[in-house]
Coordinates of C-alpha atoms in Angstrom, one line a residue:
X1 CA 117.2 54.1 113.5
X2 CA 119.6 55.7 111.2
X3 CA 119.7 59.5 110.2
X4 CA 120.0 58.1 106.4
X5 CA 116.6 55.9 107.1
X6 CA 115.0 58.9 108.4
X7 CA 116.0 61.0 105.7
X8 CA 115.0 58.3 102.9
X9 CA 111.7 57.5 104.4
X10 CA 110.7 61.3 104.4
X11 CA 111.9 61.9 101.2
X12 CA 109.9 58.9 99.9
X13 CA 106.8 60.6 101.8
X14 CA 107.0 64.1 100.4
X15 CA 107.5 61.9 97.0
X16 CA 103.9 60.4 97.5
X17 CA 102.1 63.6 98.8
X18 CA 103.5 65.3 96.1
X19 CA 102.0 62.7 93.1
X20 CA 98.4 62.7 95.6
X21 CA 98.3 66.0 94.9
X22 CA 98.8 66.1 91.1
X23 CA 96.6 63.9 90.7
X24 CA 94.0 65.3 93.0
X25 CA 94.5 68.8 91.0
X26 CA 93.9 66.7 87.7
X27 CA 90.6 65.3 89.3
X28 CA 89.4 68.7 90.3
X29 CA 90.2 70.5 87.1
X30 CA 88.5 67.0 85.2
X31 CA 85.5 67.9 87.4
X32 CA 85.5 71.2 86.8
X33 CA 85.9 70.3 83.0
X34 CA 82.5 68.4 83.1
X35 CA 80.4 70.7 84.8
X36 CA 81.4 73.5 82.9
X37 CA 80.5 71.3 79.5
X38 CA 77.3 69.5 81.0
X39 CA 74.4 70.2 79.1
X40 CA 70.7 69.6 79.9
X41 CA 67.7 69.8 77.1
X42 CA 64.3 69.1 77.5
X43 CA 60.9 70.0 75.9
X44 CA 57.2 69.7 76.5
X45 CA 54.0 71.0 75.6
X46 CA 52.2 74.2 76.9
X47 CA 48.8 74.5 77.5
X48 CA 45.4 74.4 79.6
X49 CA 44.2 75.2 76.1
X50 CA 47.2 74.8 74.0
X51 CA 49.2 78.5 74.7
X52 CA 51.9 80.2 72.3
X53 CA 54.2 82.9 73.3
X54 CA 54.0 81.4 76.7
X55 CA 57.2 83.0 78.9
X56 CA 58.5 79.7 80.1
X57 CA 61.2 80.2 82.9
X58 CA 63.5 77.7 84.4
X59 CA 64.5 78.1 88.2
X60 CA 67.2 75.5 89.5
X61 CA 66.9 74.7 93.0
X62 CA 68.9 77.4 94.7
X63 CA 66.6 79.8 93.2
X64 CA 68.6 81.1 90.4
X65 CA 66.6 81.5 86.5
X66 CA 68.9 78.9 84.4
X67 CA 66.9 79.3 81.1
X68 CA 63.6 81.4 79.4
X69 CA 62.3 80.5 76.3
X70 CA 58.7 81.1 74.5
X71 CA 56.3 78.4 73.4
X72 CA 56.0 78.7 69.7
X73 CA 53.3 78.6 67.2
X74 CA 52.2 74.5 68.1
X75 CA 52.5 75.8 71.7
X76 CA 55.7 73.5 72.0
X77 CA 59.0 74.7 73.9
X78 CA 62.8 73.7 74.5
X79 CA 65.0 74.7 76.7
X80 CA 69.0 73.8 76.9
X81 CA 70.7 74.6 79.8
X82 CA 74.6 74.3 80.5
X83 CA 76.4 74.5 83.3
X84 CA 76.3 73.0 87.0
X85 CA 72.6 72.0 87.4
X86 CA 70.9 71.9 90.7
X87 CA 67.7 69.8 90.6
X88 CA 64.8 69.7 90.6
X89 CA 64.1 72.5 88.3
X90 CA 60.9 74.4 88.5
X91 CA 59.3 74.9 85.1
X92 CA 57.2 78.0 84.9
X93 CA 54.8 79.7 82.3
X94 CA 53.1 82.5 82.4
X95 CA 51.4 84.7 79.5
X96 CA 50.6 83.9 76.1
X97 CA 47.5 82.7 74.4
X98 CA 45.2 80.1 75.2
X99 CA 44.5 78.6 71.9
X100 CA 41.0 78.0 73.3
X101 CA 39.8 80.8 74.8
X102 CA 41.9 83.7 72.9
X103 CA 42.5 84.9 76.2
X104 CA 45.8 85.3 78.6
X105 CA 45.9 82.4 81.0
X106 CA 44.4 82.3 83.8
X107 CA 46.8 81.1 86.2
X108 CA 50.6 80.1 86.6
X109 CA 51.4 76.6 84.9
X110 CA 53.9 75.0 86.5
X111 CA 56.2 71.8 86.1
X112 CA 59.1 70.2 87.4
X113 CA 62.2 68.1 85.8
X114 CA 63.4 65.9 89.0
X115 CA 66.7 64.9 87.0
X116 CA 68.9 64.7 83.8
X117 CA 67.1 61.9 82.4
X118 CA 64.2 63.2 81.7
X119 CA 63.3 64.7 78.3
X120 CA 59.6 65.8 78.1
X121 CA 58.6 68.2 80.2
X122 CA 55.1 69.1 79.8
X123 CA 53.6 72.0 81.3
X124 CA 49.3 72.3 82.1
X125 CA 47.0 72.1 84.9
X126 CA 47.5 68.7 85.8
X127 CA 51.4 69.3 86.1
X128 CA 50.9 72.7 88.2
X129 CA 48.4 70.5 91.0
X130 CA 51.0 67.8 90.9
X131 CA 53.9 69.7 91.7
X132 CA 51.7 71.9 94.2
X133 CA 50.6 68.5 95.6
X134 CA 54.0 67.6 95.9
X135 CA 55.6 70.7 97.5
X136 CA 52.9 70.8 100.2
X137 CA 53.5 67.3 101.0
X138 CA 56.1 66.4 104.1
X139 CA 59.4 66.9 103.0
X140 CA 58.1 68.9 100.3
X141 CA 59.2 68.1 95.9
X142 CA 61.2 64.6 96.5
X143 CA 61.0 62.3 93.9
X144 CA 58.8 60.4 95.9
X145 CA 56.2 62.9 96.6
X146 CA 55.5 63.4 93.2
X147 CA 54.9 59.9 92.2
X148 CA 52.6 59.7 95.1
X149 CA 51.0 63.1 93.9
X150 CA 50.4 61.9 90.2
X151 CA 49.1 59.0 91.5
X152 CA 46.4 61.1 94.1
X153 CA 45.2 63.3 90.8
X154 CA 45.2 61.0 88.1
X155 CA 42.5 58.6 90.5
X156 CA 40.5 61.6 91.9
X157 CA 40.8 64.6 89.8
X158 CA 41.4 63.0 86.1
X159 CA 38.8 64.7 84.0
X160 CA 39.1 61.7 81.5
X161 CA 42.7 62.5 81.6
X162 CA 43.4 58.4 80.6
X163 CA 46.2 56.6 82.7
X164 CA 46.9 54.3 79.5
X165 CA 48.0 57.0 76.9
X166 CA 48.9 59.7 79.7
X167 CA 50.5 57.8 82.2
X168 CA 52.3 61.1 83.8
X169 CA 51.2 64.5 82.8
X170 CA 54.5 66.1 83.3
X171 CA 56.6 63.2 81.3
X172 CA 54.4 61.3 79.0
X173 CA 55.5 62.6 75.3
X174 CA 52.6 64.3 73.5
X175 CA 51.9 62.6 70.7
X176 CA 48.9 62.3 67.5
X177 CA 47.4 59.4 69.9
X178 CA 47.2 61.6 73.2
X179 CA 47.2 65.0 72.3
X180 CA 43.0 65.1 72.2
X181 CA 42.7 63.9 75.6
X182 CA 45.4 65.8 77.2
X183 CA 44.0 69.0 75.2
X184 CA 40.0 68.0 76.6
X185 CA 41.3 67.3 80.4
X186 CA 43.4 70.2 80.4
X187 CA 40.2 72.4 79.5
X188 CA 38.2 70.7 81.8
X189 CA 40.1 71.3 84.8
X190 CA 41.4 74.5 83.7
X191 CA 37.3 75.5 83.2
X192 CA 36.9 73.8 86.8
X193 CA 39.2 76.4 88.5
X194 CA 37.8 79.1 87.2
X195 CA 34.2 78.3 87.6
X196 CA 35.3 77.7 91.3
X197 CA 36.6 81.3 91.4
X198 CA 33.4 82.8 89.8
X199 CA 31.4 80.6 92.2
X200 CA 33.1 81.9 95.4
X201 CA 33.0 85.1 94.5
X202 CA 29.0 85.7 94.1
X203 CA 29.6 83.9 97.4
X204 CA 31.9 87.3 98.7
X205 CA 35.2 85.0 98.8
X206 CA 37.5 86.8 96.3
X207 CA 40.6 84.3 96.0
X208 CA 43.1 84.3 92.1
X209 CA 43.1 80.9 90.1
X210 CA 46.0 80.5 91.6
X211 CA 45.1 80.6 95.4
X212 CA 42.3 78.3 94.6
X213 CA 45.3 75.4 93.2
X214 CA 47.1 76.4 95.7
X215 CA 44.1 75.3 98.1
X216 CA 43.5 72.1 96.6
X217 CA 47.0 70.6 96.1
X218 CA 47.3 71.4 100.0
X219 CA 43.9 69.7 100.7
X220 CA 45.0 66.9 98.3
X221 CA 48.3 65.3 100.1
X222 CA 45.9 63.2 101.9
X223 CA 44.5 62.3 98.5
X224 CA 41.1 63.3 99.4
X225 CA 39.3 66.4 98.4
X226 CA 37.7 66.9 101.9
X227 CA 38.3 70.4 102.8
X228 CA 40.7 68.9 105.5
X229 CA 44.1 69.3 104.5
X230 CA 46.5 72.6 106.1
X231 CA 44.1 75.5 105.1
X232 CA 41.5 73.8 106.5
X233 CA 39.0 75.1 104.0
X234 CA 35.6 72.8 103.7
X235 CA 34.0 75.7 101.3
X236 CA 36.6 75.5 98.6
X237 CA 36.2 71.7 98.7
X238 CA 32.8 72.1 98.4
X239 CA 32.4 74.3 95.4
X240 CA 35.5 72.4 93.5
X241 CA 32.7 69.4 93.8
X242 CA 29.6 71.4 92.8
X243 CA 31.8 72.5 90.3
X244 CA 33.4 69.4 88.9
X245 CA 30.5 67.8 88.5
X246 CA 29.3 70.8 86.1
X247 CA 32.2 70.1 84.0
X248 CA 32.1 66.4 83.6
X249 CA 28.8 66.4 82.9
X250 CA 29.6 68.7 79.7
X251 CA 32.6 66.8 78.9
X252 CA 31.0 63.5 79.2
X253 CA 28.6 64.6 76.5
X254 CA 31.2 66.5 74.7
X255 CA 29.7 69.9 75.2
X256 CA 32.2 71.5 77.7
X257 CA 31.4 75.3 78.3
X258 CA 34.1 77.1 78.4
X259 CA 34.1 81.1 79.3
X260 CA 30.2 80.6 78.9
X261 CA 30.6 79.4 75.7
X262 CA 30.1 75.3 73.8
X263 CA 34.7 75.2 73.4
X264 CA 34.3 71.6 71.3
X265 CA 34.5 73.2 68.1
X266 CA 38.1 75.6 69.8
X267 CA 39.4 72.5 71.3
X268 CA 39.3 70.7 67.8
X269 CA 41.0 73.9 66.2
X270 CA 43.9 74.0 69.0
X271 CA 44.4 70.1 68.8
X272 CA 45.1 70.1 64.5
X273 CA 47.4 73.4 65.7
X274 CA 48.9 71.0 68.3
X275 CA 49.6 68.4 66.1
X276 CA 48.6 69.0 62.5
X277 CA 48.8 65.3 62.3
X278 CA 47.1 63.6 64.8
X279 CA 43.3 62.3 63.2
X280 CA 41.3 63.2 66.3
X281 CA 38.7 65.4 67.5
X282 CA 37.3 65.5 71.6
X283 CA 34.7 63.4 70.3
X284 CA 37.2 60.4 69.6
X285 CA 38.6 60.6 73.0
X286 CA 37.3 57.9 75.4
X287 CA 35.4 57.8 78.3
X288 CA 37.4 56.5 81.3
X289 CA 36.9 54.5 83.9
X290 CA 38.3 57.1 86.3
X291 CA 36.3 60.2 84.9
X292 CA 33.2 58.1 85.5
X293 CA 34.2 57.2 88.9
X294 CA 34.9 61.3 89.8
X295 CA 31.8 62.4 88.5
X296 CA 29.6 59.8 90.2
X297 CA 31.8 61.0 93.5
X298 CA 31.0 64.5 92.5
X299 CA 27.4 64.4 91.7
X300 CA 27.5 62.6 95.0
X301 CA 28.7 65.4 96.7
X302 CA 26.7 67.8 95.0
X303 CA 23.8 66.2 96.2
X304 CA 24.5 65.8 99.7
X305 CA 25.1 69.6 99.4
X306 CA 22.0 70.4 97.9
X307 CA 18.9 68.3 97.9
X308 CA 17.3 69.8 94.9
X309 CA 20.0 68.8 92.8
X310 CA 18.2 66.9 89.5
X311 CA 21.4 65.8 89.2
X312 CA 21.3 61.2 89.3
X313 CA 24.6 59.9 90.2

C-alpha cells in the first residue's frame, strides 16, 4: 500500500469526523434550543368546597418547585412552566378558603400531570386519594398505576362522583354540566375524612386529615377498603365505613352536614361562584349507580359493626 493511499485515506477520514462533529454540535445546540423554549400550561379547578387564594405549587420529579400560582376568585388556577420538564409533576395546594365552609382546608390537595399533553389539571379530594393510591402502589406514580387507581376510587369510594360526566377527577374539564356533582362529591368525601378524624379521636387515636388519606390510599391498592393494605389498620377501615355511610345517607337526600351544619344551601353558593353559568343546584345532580352500590356496602359494614344500627341496607 502506497504512502500517498495512506495519506489520502486519512485525510478523507479526518474530513468525515470533522463534518460528524459539526453536525453533532448543531444537533446539541438544536436540542438545547428546544428545551430552553419548551413550554408547558395547564389549568384546573381547586376545591373540596371550591377554594380561592389556594397556594398551588408545582414540583417536577427531581424535586425541584417549577411554578406557584394562587387559585383566583372562581377557585380556578394556571400555571406555565418553561424549561426542561421532568414528569410527572406533583400538583400541590394548600391554604385558601373553602367556599363552603369559610374555613382553611383541611388537608393537602394534591394532583399530578403525567405528561405534556395534558391540559386540565384539577385539584380535590378525589385527585389527592388517586395519586396517594398511586404512589403507594408497586412501582409507585407510573402511568399505569394511576389509571388503575382512578378506576379503584371511582367504583368504591365515588360519593355520586358520576363516571359519565367525570370520567377522571384529575383530567376531566370542569364544565356548567359537571361542576355540581364534582362540587357535592368533593364535600362529601372531604366531610368523610374529617368526620373519620373526629370519630377516632373521641376514640383516643389522634391522626391529621392527612394521615387518615394517607391510610386509605395505602389500604386501597388492593382496591378494597379492608383495613389490610401496608399499615395494616382494621380501625381506620372501620370508621371510614361507619363514616361513609353517614355521609351518603345525607347526600342521598340532599342534606349533607357539613362542620355540623345542612352545607346544601353553601354548596349552591360555591357552584354559581364556580361557574356563574352552569343552571344547577346539588339537588339536580343524579343519583348513581355507584353511590348506591357504596352506601349499601357501607351500611353493610356498619351493621356488621354494630348490631343496633337502624340503619336498612
Amino acid at each position: 500500500m502506497s504512502i500517498h493511499y495512506i495519506i489520502k485515506s486519512n485525510i478523507q477520514l479526518i474530513i468525515l469526523v470533522a463534518i460528524f462533529g459539526a453536525l453533532a454540535a448543531c444537533n446539541v445546540e438544536d436540542t438545547k434550543e428546544e428545551a430552553s423554549t419548551t413550554t408547558l400550561s395547564f389549568s384546573g379547578s381547586v376545591g373540596d368546597g371550591p377554594i380561592t387564594q389556594a397556594q398551588i405549587s408545582v414540583t417536577d420529579a427531581n424535586g425541584t418547585v417549577v411554578a406557584k400560582t394562587v387559585s383566583d376568585i372562581t377557585a380556578n388556577y394556571s400555571v406555565s412552566i418553561s424549561g426542561d420538564i421532568s414528569y410527572p409533576l406533583l400538583v400541590t395546594a394548600t391554604g385558601g378558603t373553602d367556599v363552603v365552609t369559610s374555613a382553611k382546608p383541611d388537608f393537602v390537595l394534591l394532583s399530578v400531570a403525567m405528561n405534556s399533553t395534558l391540559k386540565t389539571i384539577n385539584i380535590n379530594p378525589f385527585s389527592t386519594l388517586i395519586v396517594k393510591t398511586a404512589q403507594a402502589m408497586h412501582g409507585g406514580l407510573t402511568p399505569l398505576n394511576l389509571s388503575v387507581a382512578n378506576k379503584y376510587i371511582l367504583e368504591k369510594l365515588n360519593f355520586g362522583l358520576d363516571p359519565t360526566l367525570v370520567p377522571n377527577p384529575i383530567t376531566t374539564t370542569i364544565d356548567a354540566a359537571n361542576v355540581a356533582v364534582v362540587i357535592k362529591a368533593s364535600e362529601a368525601l372531604g366531610e368523610t375524612i374529617r368526620r373519620i378524624r373526629s370519630a377516632l379521636l373521641i376514640g383516643g387515636m389522634d391522626l391529621t386529615e392527612d394521615q387518615i388519606i394517607d391510610i386509605i390510599a395505602e389500604d386501597m391498592i388492593d382496591s378494597v377498603l379492608d383495613g389490610r393494605g401496608p399499615s395494616d389498620n382494621i380501625r381506620i377501615a372501620a370508621t371510614a365505613h361507619i363514616v361513609s355511610a353517614q355521609v351518603l345517607v345525607e347526600a342521598l337526600a340532599n342534606q349533607l352536614y357539613v362542620s355540623g351544619a345542612d352545607a346544601t344551601t353553601r354548596m349552591n353558593t360555591a357552584i354559581n361562584l364556580s361557574m356563574p353559568s352552569a343552571n344547577t343546584t346539588t339537588a339536580d345532580v343524579l343519583i348513581t349507580e355507584g353511590m348506591l352500590t357504596q352506601t349499601r356496602l357501607a351500611v353493610a359494614a356498619t351493621q356488621a359493626l354494630n348490631s343496633s344500627s337502624n340503619l336498612v341496607a
